[in-house]
Amino acid sequence: MPNESFLRRCYPNLSTSQWRKTSDETTDYNCIAWVMNDTENLWDPDYFWPTNISKELPVRTETIIELCKLYNYQLCENGDLEAGSIKIAIYADQENYFQHIARQNPNGQWTSKLGDWEDIEHELVGLSGRKGSGMSPVLPYGTVVRFLKKPR
Amino acid sequence: MPTALSAYSPEIRPPTVGSIQSHETQLLHKKWFEGIGERYELPITQQEELIGRQFYELAETWREQKGGLSLVYQKSMLPSYQTIIGLGHRVIPFILRELERQPDHWFWALEVLTKQNPVPLADRGNIRKRAHAWIEWGKNNRLI
């Protein structure tokens, strides 16, 4: 299990924002599954994937938006906390390829499953940053490029 | 083509420089022995040991790098994972034993290396059920 110092080195913005671990490490599910409240399946073109959503690789942001729309999410302007709504945020790299997805908690903070690592509660900026800006050449997740919401 | 046995043929000897084992001679012998691996195939048991060692080193690197990545193709495209696939079919038992120890994203490599997929479609999203199906496949094929 990566310790907090390790995570800060992978996601440098965690050093300057609030966050906390909320689960143990597991390979059972990933960030998309977590957003969809499914901890039994890994949501991925190579694992569980809705049949009418493109499996083209690399996965584009638009593909994830289509997937979220299947589950009643609609695009919205921002990640501001709204009573009665659940919001999600999509991170993408400079080429608009999907990197990560997070869901807003009722307290306005965001919850994420970090790949095969733990779930954390965090600020959106905490996981953003250019790939390779920390210790890992493949992290963090770029920038938030889209918000979606659905009724809570 | 030289065989594993030919490395031990009595006709093949390390080069000798006189009868005295000078420092230079020892270095020459050392270089000659080190070169054996490049010139001849290793015995099968040593080949497997070498592949196992390479696999565990690469797997450790892969685990360090893939952790935070969201999607399996991102993890599978890492150089360490691709190098494991490049080790060829002899790495399959090592992957299966690792999968038995801890479920992880080894299915891409297994499908490429074996051209098989023993996982029922309904279980494809569940990493533990996928691992179980592959371990059973490995046992049925006497690979573990």
mmCIF file with all atom_site columns, C-alpha atoms in Angstrom, chain A residues 11 27-28 30-32 40-44 46-48 57-59 98-100 114-117 138-139 141, chain B residues 63-75 78 103-108 111 124-128 130:
data_model
loop_
_atom_site.group_PDB
_atom_site.id
_atom_site.type_symbol
_atom_site.label_atom_id
_atom_site.label_alt_id
_atom_site.label_comp_id
_atom_site.label_asym_id
_atom_site.label_entity_id
_atom_site.label_seq_id
_atom_site.pdbx_PDB_ins_code
_atom_site.Cartn_x
_atom_site.Cartn_y
_atom_site.Cartn_z
_atom_site.occupancy
_atom_site.B_iso_or_equiv
_atom_site.pdbx_formal_charge
_atom_site.auth_seq_id
_atom_site.auth_comp_id
_atom_site.auth_asym_id
_atom_site.auth_atom_id
_atom_site.pdbx_PDB_model_num
ATOM 1  C CA . TYR A 1 11  ? 0.333   13.679  -7.241  1.00 0.00 ? 11  TYR A CA 1
ATOM 2  C CA . THR A 1 27  ? -7.682  -4.179  -7.607  1.00 0.00 ? 27  THR A CA 1
ATOM 3  C CA . ASP A 1 28  ? -11.373 -5.163  -7.431  1.00 0.00 ? 28  ASP A CA 1
ATOM 4  C CA . ASN A 1 30  ? -11.403 1.278   -10.553 1.00 0.00 ? 30  ASN A CA 1
ATOM 5  C CA . CYS A 1 31  ? -12.368 4.947   -10.673 1.00 0.00 ? 31  CYS A CA 1
ATOM 6  C CA . ILE A 1 32  ? -15.212 4.523   -13.184 1.00 0.00 ? 32  ILE A CA 1
ATOM 7  C CA . GLU A 1 40  ? -17.761 -5.764  -7.695  1.00 0.00 ? 40  GLU A CA 1
ATOM 8  C CA . ASN A 1 41  ? -16.673 -5.002  -11.258 1.00 0.00 ? 41  ASN A CA 1
ATOM 9  C CA . LEU A 1 42  ? -13.833 -3.170  -12.891 1.00 0.00 ? 42  LEU A CA 1
ATOM 10 C CA . TRP A 1 43  ? -15.252 -0.789  -15.515 1.00 0.00 ? 43  TRP A CA 1
ATOM 11 C CA . ASP A 1 44  ? -12.858 -0.928  -18.428 1.00 0.00 ? 44  ASP A CA 1
ATOM 12 C CA . ASP A 1 46  ? -11.134 -5.050  -21.218 1.00 0.00 ? 46  ASP A CA 1
ATOM 13 C CA . TYR A 1 47  ? -13.334 -5.886  -18.205 1.00 0.00 ? 47  TYR A CA 1
ATOM 14 C CA . PHE A 1 48  ? -16.941 -4.744  -17.683 1.00 0.00 ? 48  PHE A CA 1
ATOM 15 C CA . LEU A 1 57  ? -8.255  2.600   -27.377 1.00 0.00 ? 57  LEU A CA 1
ATOM 16 C CA . PRO A 1 58  ? -6.966  4.971   -26.173 1.00 0.00 ? 58  PRO A CA 1
ATOM 17 C CA . VAL A 1 59  ? -10.252 5.922   -24.496 1.00 0.00 ? 59  VAL A CA 1
ATOM 18 C CA . PHE A 1 98  ? -9.475  10.014  -20.518 1.00 0.00 ? 98  PHE A CA 1
ATOM 19 C CA . GLN A 1 99  ? -7.315  9.705   -17.408 1.00 0.00 ? 99  GLN A CA 1
ATOM 20 C CA . HIS A 1 100 ? -9.586  9.682   -14.369 1.00 0.00 ? 100 HIS A CA 1
ATOM 21 C CA . LEU A 1 114 ? -6.790  5.861   -7.492  1.00 0.00 ? 114 LEU A CA 1
ATOM 22 C CA . GLY A 1 115 ? -6.301  3.063   -10.017 1.00 0.00 ? 115 GLY A CA 1
ATOM 23 C CA . ASP A 1 116 ? -5.394  -0.076  -8.038  1.00 0.00 ? 116 ASP A CA 1
ATOM 24 C CA . TRP A 1 117 ? -4.638  1.988   -4.948  1.00 0.00 ? 117 TRP A CA 1
ATOM 25 C CA . VAL A 1 138 ? 2.438   8.408   -15.972 1.00 0.00 ? 138 VAL A CA 1
ATOM 26 C CA . LEU A 1 139 ? 0.758   10.485  -13.229 1.00 0.00 ? 139 LEU A CA 1
ATOM 27 C CA . TYR A 1 141 ? -4.180  12.876  -14.345 1.00 0.00 ? 141 TYR A CA 1
ATOM 28 C CA . ARG B 2 63  ? 3.475   -2.859  -9.926  1.00 0.00 ? 63  ARG B CA 1
ATOM 29 C CA . GLU B 2 64  ? 5.277   0.342   -8.902  1.00 0.00 ? 64  GLU B CA 1
ATOM 30 C CA . GLN B 2 65  ? 4.390   2.129   -12.139 1.00 0.00 ? 65  GLN B CA 1
ATOM 31 C CA . LYS B 2 66  ? 0.837   0.981   -12.871 1.00 0.00 ? 66  LYS B CA 1
ATOM 32 C CA . GLY B 2 67  ? -0.718  1.579   -9.455  1.00 0.00 ? 67  GLY B CA 1
ATOM 33 C CA . GLY B 2 68  ? -2.518  4.855   -10.001 1.00 0.00 ? 68  GLY B CA 1
ATOM 34 C CA . LEU B 2 69  ? -3.489  4.323   -13.636 1.00 0.00 ? 69  LEU B CA 1
ATOM 35 C CA . SER B 2 70  ? -7.230  4.083   -14.260 1.00 0.00 ? 70  SER B CA 1
ATOM 36 C CA . LEU B 2 71  ? -7.520  1.752   -17.252 1.00 0.00 ? 71  LEU B CA 1
ATOM 37 C CA . VAL B 2 72  ? -5.993  -1.625  -18.015 1.00 0.00 ? 72  VAL B CA 1
ATOM 38 C CA . TYR B 2 73  ? -4.610  -0.696  -21.432 1.00 0.00 ? 73  TYR B CA 1
ATOM 39 C CA . GLN B 2 74  ? -2.596  2.060   -19.767 1.00 0.00 ? 74  GLN B CA 1
ATOM 40 C CA . LYS B 2 75  ? -1.111  -0.493  -17.375 1.00 0.00 ? 75  LYS B CA 1
ATOM 41 C CA . LEU B 2 78  ? 3.965   0.086   -19.783 1.00 0.00 ? 78  LEU B CA 1
ATOM 42 C CA . PRO B 2 103 ? -5.242  -11.172 -8.471  1.00 0.00 ? 103 PRO B CA 1
ATOM 43 C CA . ASP B 2 104 ? -3.883  -8.521  -10.820 1.00 0.00 ? 104 ASP B CA 1
ATOM 44 C CA . HIS B 2 105 ? -4.144  -7.407  -14.437 1.00 0.00 ? 105 HIS B CA 1
ATOM 45 C CA . TRP B 2 106 ? -2.258  -10.285 -16.042 1.00 0.00 ? 106 TRP B CA 1
ATOM 46 C CA . PHE B 2 107 ? -5.083  -11.309 -18.390 1.00 0.00 ? 107 PHE B CA 1
ATOM 47 C CA . TRP B 2 108 ? -3.965  -9.206  -21.350 1.00 0.00 ? 108 TRP B CA 1
ATOM 48 C CA . GLU B 2 111 ? -4.487  -13.935 -23.710 1.00 0.00 ? 111 GLU B CA 1
ATOM 49 C CA . ARG B 2 124 ? -15.216 -10.719 -17.338 1.00 0.00 ? 124 ARG B CA 1
ATOM 50 C CA . GLY B 2 125 ? -15.681 -7.656  -15.113 1.00 0.00 ? 125 GLY B CA 1
ATOM 51 C CA . ASN B 2 126 ? -14.679 -9.408  -11.894 1.00 0.00 ? 126 ASN B CA 1
ATOM 52 C CA . ILE B 2 127 ? -10.928 -9.657  -11.415 1.00 0.00 ? 127 ILE B CA 1
ATOM 53 C CA . ARG B 2 128 ? -11.139 -12.435 -8.798  1.00 0.00 ? 128 ARG B CA 1
ATOM 54 C CA . ARG B 2 130 ? -11.133 -14.000 -13.954 1.00 0.00 ? 130 ARG B CA 1
#
